[in-house]
Tab-separated table of C-alpha atoms in Angstrom:
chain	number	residue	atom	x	y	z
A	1	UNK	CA	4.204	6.770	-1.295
A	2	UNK	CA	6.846	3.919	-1.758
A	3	UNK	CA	6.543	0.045	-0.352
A	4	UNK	CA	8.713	0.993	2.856
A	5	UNK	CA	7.065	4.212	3.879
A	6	UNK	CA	3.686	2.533	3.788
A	7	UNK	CA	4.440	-0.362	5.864
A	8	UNK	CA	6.897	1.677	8.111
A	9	UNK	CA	3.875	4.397	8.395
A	10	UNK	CA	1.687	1.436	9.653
A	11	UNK	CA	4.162	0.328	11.688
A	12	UNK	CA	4.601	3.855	13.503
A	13	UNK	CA	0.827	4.140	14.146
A	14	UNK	CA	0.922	0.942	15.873
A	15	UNK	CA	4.395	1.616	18.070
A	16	UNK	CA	2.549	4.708	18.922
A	17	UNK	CA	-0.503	2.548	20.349
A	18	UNK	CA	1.770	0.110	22.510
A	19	UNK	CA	4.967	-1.353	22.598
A	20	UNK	CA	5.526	-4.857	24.706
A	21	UNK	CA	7.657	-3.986	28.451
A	22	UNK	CA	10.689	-3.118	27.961
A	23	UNK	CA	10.685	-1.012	24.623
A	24	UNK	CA	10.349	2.211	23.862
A	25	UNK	CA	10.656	4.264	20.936
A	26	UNK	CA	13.120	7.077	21.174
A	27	UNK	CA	12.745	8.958	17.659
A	28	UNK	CA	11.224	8.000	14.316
A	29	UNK	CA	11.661	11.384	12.124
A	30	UNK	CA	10.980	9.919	7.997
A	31	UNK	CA	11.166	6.697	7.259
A	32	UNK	CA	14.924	5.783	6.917
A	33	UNK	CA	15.842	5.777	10.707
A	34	UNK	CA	14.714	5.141	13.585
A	35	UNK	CA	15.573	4.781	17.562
A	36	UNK	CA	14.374	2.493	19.605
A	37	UNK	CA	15.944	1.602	23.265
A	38	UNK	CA	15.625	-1.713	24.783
A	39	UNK	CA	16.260	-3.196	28.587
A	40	UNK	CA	16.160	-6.923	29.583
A	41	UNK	CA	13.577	-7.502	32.392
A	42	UNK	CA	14.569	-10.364	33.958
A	43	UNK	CA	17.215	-10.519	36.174
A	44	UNK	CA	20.456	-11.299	34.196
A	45	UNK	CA	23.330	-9.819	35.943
A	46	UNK	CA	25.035	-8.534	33.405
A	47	UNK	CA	22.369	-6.181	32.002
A	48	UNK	CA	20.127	-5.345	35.295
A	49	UNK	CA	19.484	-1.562	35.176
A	50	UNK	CA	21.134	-0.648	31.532
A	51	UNK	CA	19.345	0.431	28.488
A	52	UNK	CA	20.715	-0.453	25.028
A	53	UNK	CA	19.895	1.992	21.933
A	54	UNK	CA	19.003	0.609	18.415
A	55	UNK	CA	19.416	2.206	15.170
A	56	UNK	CA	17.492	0.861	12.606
A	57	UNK	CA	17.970	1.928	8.806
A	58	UNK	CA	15.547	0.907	6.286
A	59	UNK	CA	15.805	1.060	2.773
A	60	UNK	CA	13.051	1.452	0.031
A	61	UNK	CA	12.900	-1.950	-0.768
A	62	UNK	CA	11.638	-2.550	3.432
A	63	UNK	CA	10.284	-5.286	4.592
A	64	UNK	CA	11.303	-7.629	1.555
A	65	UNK	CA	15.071	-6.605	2.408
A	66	UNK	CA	15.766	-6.601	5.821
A	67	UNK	CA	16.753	-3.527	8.117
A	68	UNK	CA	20.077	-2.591	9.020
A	69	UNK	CA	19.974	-2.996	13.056
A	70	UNK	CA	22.818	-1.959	15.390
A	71	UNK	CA	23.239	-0.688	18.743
A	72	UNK	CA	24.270	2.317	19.268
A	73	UNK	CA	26.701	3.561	22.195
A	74	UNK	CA	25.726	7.186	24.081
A	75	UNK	CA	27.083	8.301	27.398
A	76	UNK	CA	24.184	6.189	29.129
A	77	UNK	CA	23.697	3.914	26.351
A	78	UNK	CA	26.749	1.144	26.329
A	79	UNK	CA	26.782	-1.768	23.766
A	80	UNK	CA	25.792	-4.972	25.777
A	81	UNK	CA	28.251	-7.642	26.293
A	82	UNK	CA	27.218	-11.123	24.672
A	83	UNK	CA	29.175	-13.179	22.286
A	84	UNK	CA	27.325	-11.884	19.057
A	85	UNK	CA	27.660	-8.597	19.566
A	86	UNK	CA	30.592	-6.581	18.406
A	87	UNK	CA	31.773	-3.756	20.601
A	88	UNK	CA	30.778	-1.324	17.333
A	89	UNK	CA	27.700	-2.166	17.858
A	90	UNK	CA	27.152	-4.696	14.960
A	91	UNK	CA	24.758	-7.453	16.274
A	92	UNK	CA	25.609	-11.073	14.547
A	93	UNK	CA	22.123	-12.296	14.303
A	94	UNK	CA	20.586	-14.766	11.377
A	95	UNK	CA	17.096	-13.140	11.587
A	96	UNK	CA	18.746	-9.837	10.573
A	97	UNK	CA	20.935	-11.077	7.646
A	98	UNK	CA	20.196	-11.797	4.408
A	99	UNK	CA	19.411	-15.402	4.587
A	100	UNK	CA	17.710	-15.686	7.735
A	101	UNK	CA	15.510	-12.398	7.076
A	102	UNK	CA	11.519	-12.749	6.618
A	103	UNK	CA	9.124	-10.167	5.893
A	104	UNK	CA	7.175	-10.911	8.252
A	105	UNK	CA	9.585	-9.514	10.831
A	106	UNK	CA	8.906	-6.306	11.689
A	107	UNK	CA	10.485	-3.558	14.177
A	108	UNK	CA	8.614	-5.044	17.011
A	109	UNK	CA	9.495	-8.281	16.402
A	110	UNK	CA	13.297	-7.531	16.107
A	111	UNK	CA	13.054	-5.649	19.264
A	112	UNK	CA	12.059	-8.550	20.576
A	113	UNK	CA	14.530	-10.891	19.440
A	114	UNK	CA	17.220	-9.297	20.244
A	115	UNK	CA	15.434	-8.657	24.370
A	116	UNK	CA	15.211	-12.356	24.213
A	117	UNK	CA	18.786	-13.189	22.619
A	118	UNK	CA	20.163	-10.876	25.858
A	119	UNK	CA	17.975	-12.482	28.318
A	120	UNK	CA	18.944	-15.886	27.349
A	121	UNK	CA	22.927	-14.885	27.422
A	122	UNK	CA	25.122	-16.215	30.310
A	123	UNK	CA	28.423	-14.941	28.897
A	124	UNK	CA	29.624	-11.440	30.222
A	125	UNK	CA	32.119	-11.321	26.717
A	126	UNK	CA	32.450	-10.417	22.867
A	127	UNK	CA	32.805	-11.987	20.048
A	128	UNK	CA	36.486	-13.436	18.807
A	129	UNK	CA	38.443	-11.370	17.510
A	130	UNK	CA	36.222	-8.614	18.195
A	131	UNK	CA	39.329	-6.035	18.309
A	132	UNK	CA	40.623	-7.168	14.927
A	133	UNK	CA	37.026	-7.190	13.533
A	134	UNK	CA	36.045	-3.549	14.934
A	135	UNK	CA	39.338	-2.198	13.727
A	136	UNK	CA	39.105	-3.524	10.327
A	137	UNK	CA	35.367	-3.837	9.279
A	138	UNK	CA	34.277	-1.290	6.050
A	139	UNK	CA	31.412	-3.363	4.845
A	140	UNK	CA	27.695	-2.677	6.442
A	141	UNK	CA	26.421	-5.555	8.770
A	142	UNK	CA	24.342	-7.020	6.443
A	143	UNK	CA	26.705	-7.404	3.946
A	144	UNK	CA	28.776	-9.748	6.398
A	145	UNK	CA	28.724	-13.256	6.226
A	146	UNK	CA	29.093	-13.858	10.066
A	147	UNK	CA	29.408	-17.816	10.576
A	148	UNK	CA	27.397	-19.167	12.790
A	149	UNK	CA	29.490	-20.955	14.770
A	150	UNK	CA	28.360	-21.456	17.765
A	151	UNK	CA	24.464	-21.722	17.828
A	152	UNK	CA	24.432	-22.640	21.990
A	153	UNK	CA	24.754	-18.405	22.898
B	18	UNK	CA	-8.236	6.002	-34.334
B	19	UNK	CA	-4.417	7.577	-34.832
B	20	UNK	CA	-5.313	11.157	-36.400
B	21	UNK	CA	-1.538	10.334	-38.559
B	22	UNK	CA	-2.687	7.290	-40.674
B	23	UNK	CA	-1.667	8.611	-43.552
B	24	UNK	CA	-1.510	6.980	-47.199
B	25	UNK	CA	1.980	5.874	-46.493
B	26	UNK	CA	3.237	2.494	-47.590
B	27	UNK	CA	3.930	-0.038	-45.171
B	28	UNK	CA	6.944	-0.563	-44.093
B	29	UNK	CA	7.005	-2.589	-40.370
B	30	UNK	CA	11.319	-2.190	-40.540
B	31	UNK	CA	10.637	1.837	-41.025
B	32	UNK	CA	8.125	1.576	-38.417
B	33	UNK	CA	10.267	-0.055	-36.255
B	34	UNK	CA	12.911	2.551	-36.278
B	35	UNK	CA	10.371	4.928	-35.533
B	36	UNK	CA	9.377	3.012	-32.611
B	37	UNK	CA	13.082	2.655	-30.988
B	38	UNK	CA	13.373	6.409	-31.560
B	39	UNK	CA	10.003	7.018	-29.846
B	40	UNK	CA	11.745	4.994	-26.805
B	41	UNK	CA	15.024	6.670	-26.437
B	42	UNK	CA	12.787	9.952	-25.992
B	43	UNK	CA	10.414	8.586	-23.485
B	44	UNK	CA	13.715	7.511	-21.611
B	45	UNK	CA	14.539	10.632	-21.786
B	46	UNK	CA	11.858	12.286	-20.529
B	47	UNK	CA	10.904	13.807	-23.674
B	48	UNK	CA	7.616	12.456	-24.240
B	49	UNK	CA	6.137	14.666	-26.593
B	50	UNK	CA	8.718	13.715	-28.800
B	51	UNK	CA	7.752	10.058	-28.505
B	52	UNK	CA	4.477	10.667	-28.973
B	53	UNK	CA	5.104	11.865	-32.478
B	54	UNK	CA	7.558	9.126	-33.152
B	55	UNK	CA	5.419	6.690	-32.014
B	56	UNK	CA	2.599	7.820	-34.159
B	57	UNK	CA	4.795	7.908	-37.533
B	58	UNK	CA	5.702	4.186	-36.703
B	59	UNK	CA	2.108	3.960	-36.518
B	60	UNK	CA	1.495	5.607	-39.925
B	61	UNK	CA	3.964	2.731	-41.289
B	62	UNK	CA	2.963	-0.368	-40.141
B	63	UNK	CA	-0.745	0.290	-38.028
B	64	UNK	CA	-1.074	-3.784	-36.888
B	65	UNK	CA	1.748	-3.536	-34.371
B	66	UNK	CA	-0.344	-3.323	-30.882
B	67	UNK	CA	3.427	-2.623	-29.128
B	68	UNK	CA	3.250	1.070	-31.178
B	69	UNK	CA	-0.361	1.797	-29.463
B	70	UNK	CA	0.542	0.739	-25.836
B	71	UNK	CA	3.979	2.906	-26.214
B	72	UNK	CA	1.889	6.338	-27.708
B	73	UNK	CA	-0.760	5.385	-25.024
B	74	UNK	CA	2.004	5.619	-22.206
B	75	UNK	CA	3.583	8.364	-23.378
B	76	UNK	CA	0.098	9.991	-23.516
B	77	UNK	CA	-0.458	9.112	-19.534
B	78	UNK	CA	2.330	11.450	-19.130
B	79	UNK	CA	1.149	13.836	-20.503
B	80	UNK	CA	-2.339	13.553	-19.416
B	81	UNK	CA	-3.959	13.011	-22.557
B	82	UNK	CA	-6.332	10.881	-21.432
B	83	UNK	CA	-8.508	10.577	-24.303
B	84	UNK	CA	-5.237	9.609	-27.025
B	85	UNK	CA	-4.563	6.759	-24.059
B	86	UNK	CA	-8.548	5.540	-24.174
B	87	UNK	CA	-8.402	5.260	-28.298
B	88	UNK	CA	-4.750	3.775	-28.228
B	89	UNK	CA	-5.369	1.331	-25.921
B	90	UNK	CA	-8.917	0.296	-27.551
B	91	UNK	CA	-6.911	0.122	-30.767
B	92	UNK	CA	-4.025	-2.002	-29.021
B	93	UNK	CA	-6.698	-4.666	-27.659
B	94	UNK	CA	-8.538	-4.837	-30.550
B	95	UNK	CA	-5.003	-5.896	-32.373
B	96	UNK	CA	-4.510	-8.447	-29.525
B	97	UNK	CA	-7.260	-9.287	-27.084
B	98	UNK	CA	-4.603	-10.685	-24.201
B	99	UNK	CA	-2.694	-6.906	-24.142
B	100	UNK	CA	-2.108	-6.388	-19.807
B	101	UNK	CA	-0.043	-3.433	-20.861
B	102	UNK	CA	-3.220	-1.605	-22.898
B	103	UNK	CA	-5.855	-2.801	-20.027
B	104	UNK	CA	-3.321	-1.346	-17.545
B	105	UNK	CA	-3.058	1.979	-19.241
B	106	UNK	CA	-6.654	1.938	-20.232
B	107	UNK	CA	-8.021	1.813	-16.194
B	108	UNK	CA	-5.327	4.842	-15.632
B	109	UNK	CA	-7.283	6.852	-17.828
B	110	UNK	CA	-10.733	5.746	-17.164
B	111	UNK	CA	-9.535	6.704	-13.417
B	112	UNK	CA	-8.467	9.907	-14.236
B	113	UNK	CA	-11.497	10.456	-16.217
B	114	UNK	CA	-13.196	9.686	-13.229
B	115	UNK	CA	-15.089	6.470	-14.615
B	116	UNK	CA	-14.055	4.308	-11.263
B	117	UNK	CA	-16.105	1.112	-12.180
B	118	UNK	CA	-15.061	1.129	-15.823
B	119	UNK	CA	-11.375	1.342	-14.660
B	120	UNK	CA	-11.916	-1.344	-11.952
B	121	UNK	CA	-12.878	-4.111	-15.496
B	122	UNK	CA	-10.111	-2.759	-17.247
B	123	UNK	CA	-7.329	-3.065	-13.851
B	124	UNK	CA	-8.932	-6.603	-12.900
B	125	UNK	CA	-8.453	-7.451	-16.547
B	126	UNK	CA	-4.663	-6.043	-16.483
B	127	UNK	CA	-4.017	-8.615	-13.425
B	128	UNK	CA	-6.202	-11.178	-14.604
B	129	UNK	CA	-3.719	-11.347	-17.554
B	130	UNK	CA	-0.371	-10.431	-15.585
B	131	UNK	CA	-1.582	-13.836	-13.495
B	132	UNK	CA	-1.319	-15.611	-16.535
B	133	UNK	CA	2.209	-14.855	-17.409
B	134	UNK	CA	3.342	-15.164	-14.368
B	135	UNK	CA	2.477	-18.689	-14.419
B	136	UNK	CA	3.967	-19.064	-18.018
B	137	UNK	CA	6.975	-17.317	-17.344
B	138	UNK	CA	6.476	-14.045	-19.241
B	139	UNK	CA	8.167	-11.252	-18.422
B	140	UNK	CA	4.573	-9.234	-17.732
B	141	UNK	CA	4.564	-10.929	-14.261
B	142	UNK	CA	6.997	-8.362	-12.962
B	143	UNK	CA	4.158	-6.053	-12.932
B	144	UNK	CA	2.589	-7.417	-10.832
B	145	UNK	CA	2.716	-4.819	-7.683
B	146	UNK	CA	1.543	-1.661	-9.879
B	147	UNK	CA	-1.127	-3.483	-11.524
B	148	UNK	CA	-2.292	-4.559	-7.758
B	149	UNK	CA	-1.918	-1.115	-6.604
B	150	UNK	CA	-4.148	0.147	-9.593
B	151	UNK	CA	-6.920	-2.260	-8.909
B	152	UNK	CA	-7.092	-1.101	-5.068
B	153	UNK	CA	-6.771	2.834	-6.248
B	154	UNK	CA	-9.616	1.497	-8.238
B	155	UNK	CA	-11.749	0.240	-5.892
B	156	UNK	CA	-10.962	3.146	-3.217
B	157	UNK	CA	-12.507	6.208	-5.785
B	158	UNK	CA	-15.024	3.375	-6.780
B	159	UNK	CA	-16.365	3.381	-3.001
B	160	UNK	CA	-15.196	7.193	-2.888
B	161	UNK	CA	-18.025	8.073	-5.468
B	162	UNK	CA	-21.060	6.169	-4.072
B	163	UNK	CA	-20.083	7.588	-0.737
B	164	UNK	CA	-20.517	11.065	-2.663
B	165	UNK	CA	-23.484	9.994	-3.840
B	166	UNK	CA	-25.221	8.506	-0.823
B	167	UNK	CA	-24.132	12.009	1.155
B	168	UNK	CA	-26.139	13.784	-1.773
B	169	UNK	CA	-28.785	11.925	-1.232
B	170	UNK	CA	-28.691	12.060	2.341
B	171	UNK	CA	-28.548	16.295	2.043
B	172	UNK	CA	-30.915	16.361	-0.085
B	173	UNK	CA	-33.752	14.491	1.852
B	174	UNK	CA	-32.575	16.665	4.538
B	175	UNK	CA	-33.566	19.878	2.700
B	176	UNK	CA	-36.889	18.170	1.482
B	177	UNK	CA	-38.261	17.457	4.833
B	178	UNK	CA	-36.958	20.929	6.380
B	179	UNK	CA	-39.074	22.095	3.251
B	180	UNK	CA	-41.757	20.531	4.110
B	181	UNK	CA	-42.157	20.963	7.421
B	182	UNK	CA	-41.990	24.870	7.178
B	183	UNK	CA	-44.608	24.550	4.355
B	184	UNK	CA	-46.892	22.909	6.720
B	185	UNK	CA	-46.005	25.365	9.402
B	186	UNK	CA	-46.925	28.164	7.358
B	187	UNK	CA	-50.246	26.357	6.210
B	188	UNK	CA	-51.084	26.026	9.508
B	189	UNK	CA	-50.794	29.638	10.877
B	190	UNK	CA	-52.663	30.516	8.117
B	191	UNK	CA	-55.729	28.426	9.372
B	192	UNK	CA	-54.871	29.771	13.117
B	193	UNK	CA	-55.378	33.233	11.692
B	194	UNK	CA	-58.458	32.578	9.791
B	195	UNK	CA	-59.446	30.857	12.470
B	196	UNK	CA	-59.397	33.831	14.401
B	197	UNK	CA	-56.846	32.388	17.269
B	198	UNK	CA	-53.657	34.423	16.093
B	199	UNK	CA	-52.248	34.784	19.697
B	200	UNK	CA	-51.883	30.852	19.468
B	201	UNK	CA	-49.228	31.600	16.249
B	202	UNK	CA	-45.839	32.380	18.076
B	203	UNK	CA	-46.409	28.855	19.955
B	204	UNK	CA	-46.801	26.984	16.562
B	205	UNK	CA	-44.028	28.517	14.777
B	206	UNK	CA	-41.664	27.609	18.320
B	207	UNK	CA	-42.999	24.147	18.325
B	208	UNK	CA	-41.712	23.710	14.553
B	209	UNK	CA	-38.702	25.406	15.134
B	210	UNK	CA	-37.958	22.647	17.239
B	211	UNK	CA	-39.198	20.047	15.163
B	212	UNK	CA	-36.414	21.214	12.511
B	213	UNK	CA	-33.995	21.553	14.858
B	214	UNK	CA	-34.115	17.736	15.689
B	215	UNK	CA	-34.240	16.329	12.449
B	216	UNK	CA	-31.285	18.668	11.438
B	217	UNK	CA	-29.493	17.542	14.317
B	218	UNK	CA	-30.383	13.874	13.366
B	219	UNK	CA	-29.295	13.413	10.473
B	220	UNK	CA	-26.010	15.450	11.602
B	221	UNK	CA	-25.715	12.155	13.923
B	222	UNK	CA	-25.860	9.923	11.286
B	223	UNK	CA	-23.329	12.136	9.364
B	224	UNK	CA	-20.920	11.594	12.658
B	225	UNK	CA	-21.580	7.750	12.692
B	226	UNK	CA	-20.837	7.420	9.406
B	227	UNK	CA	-17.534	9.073	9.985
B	228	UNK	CA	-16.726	7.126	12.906
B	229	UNK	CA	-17.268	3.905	10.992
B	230	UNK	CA	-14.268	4.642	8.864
B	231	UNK	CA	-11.986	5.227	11.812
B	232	UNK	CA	-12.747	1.646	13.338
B	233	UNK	CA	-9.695	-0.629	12.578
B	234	UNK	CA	-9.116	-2.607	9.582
B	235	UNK	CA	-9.371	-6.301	10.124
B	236	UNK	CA	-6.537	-8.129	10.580
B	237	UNK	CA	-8.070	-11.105	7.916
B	238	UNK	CA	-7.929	-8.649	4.939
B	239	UNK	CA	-4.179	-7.592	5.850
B	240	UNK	CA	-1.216	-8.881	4.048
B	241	UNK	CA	1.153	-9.554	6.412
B	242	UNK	CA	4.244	-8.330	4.178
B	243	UNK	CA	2.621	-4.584	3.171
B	244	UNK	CA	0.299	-4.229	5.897
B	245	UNK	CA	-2.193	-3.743	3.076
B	246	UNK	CA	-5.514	-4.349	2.585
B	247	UNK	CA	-4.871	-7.561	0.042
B	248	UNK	CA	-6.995	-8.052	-3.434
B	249	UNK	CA	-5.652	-11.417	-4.801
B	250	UNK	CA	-5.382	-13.294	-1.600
B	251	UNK	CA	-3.254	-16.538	-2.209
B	252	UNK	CA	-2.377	-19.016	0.092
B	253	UNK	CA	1.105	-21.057	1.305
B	254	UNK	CA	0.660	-24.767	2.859
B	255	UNK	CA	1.305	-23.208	6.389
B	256	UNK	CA	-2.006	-21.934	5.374
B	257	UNK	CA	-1.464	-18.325	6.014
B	258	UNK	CA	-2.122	-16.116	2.984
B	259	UNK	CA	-0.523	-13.211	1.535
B	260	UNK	CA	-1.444	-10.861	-1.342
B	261	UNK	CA	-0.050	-12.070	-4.994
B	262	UNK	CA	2.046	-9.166	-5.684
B	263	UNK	CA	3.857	-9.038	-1.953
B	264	UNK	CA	4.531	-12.850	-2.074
B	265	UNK	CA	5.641	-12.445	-5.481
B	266	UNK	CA	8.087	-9.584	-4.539
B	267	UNK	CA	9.060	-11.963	-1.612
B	268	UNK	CA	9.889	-14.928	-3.753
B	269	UNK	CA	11.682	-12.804	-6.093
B	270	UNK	CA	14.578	-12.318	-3.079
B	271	UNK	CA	14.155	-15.550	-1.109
B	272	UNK	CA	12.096	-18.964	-2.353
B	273	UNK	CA	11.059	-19.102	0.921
B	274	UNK	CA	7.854	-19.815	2.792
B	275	UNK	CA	8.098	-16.465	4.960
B	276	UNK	CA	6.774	-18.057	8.374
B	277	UNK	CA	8.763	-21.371	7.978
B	278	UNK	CA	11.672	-20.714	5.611
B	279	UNK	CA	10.374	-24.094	3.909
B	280	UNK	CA	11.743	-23.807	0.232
B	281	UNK	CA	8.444	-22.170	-1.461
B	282	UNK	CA	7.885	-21.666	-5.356
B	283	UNK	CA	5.112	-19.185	-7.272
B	284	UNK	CA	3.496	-22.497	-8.456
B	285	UNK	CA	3.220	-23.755	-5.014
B	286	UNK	CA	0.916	-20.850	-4.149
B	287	UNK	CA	-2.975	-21.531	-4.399
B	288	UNK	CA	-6.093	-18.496	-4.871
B	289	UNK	CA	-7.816	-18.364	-2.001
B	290	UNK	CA	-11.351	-17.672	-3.122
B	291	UNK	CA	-13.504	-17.495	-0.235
B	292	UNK	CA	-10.419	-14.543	1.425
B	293	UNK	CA	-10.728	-12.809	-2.090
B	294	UNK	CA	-14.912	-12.783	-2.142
B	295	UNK	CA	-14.316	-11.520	1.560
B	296	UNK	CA	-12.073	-8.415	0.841
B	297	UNK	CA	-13.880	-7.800	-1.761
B	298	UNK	CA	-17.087	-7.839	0.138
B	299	UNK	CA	-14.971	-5.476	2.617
B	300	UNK	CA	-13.442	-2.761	-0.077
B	301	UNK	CA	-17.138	-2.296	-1.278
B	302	UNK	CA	-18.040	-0.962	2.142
B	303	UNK	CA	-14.728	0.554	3.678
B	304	UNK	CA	-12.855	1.854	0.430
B	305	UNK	CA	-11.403	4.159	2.829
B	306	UNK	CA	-9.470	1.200	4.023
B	307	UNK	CA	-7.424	1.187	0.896
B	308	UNK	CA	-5.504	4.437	2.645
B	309	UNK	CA	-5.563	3.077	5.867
């Protein structure tokens, strides 16, 4: 068994156990993707009573190269509305690209993250230039360089 | 000793040859063909470890496990510091189902795959499967005298059962000569029992045993990057440690201290001793964990 499939196993086993409020696993066939949908539990307006699907897409060389993490729209799954998040679903966060990944991250931990990175969010809009972006974006999140421009969202 | 050593010449530049052909067919997948490739390069120039350590690997494909014991013997013997012969040499003692000899030879393998890591030799990169080989090691190691102890265990089982109808027996004898044969059917009942409980007893202790290896692995012999169980603990100045070959694989993508994102070097990292007497201490008890 490879690296990924290993830790990922590991991981499973444990996400089977418990998963903190808020998160739940929706399906985790192999080891290359999995489902996971998230809700904010406070009480920030702009997400109170959704739930926001993640697809997360490992390769072999998981956890020393980071996942590939989007959301994911379905009829009751929308793409939340904050300032990093492109309405395809491509989240602009440093933990997830290549220089700001660890491998000590995990699934959990992302899933977390990205709960808190909603919670803290106070802006009910995209990105800039989100249209342009979404229309003309070929290359796979993590091979974006998103700039970090503004670091107060 | 290569069966081919014939009265050729030598010729190290014809041997060579032979060698690179030898490679293109293991590349290949052809590895009977290298085999005998390797072995003529042999017959031309026998002092070149590199030709033993290539037949040897060619010979762990194809399970020749006693060409890969000679070959790598041969290969060390040319050049005591050779990781890639102690490496190949454990994967055969493993498959020959010699666990402890295998262990020496793996701990040897990344003993010396430390060493050019810290001098920059190309070797280091091996770091991972030579990691992986000394836990495999370990796990059949503990597999074995687990084995063992359960033979031992089944055996005393049947010894006392054995002994405890013998004595039965002996004693209905005396109840008959005795003349008090209606007092038989009560003996043989109260033994019954007697066997009944020390089968069931040492069934318990079968259970327990079981149970043991279900409990949870500590979180102090985990690497934090595999989720292994680690063998060559080493530590970062956030004092966390990882295991060598995850850090390494780590470093290799980011020089970064994975907790802080601190710039972070190989020679930064230190051994952490008392950890690596620990797992060890661990892995001889619960080589199960290696699979956990």
């Amino acid at each position: 068994m490879s690296f990924a499939n290993k830790r990922l196993g590991k991981e499973l086993a444990k996400i089977h156990g418990s998963l903190p409020p808020g998160i739940t696993l929706v399906t985790a066939d192999g080891f290359q993707e999995w489902l996971l949908d998230i809700q904010v539990l406070d009480a920030n307006p702009i997400y109170m009573n959704k739930t926001f699907r993640l697809k997360f897409k490992f390769s072999t060389s998981y956890p020393i190269e980071p996942p590939e993490v989007t959301f994911t729209q379905q009829p009751d799954r929308p793409i939340p509305m904050h300032p990093h998040i492109y309405s395809n679903g491509i989240i602009c966060l440093d933990l997830l690209g290549q220089q700001g990944w660890s491998p000590v991250q995990n699934v959990e931990s992302i899933c977390m993250s990205l709960q808190s990175m909603l919670t803290g969010n106070t802006k009910n809009e995209r990105p800039e230039g989100d249209a342009a972006f979404v229309a003309s974006n070929r290359r796979r999140p993590r091979d974006i360089d998103f700039y970090y421009h503004d670091n107060t969202v | 000793m290569a069966k081919d050593d014939g009265p050729q010449s030598r010729d190290p530049t014809k041997a060579l040859e032979y060698k690179e052909k030898g490679n293109r067919c293991f590349q290949s997948g052809d590895f009977k063909g290298a085999h005998s490739f390797y072995t003529q390069a042999i017959s031309y120039d026998p002092t070149n470890p590199a030709f033993f350590t290539n037949r040897a690997t060619a010979c762990i494909k194809l399970q020749d496990w006693q060409i890969v014991i000679d070959d790598s013997v041969q290969a060390i013997d040319l050049q005591p510091e050779n990781m890639k012969a102690f490496y190949n040499l454990a994967q055969a003692q493993i498959a020959l189902d010699h666990p402890g000899e295998a262990l020496s030879s793996a701990k040897k393998a990344h003993e010396l795959c430390v060493k050019e890591i810290h001098s920059g030799g190309k070797g280091g990169s091996s770091i991972t499967v030579i990691t992986e080989l000394v836990l495999r090691c370990k796990k059949e190691g503990w597999e074995k005298r687990e084995k063992a102890r359960e033979r031992g265990r089944d055996g005393l089982n049947k010894e006392l059962i054995e002994l405890l109808r013998r004595e039965c027996e002996k004693e209905e004898k005396e109840l008959v000569t005795e003349g008090r044969g209606d007092e038989v059917t009560d003996l043989t009942r109260e033994y019954e029992i007697k066997i009944e409980e020390l089968k069931s007893t040492f069934e318990m202790a079968k259970i327990g045993n079981e149970m043991e290896r279900k409990k949870k692995v500590p979180d102090w012999v985990v690497d934090d990057i595999t989720f292994s169980v680690m063998f060559d603990p080493v530590v970062t100045k956030t004092g966390q440690s990882y295991d060598r070959s995850s850090i390494m694989e780590h470093l290799k993508r980011s020089p970064t201290d994975p907790l802080t994102r601190e710039p972070l070097r190989v020679q930064d990292l230190r051994p952490n001793l008392a950890l690596k007497a620990a797992c060890e201490e661990y892995l001889e008890n619960n080589g199960w964990a290696v699979d956990w």
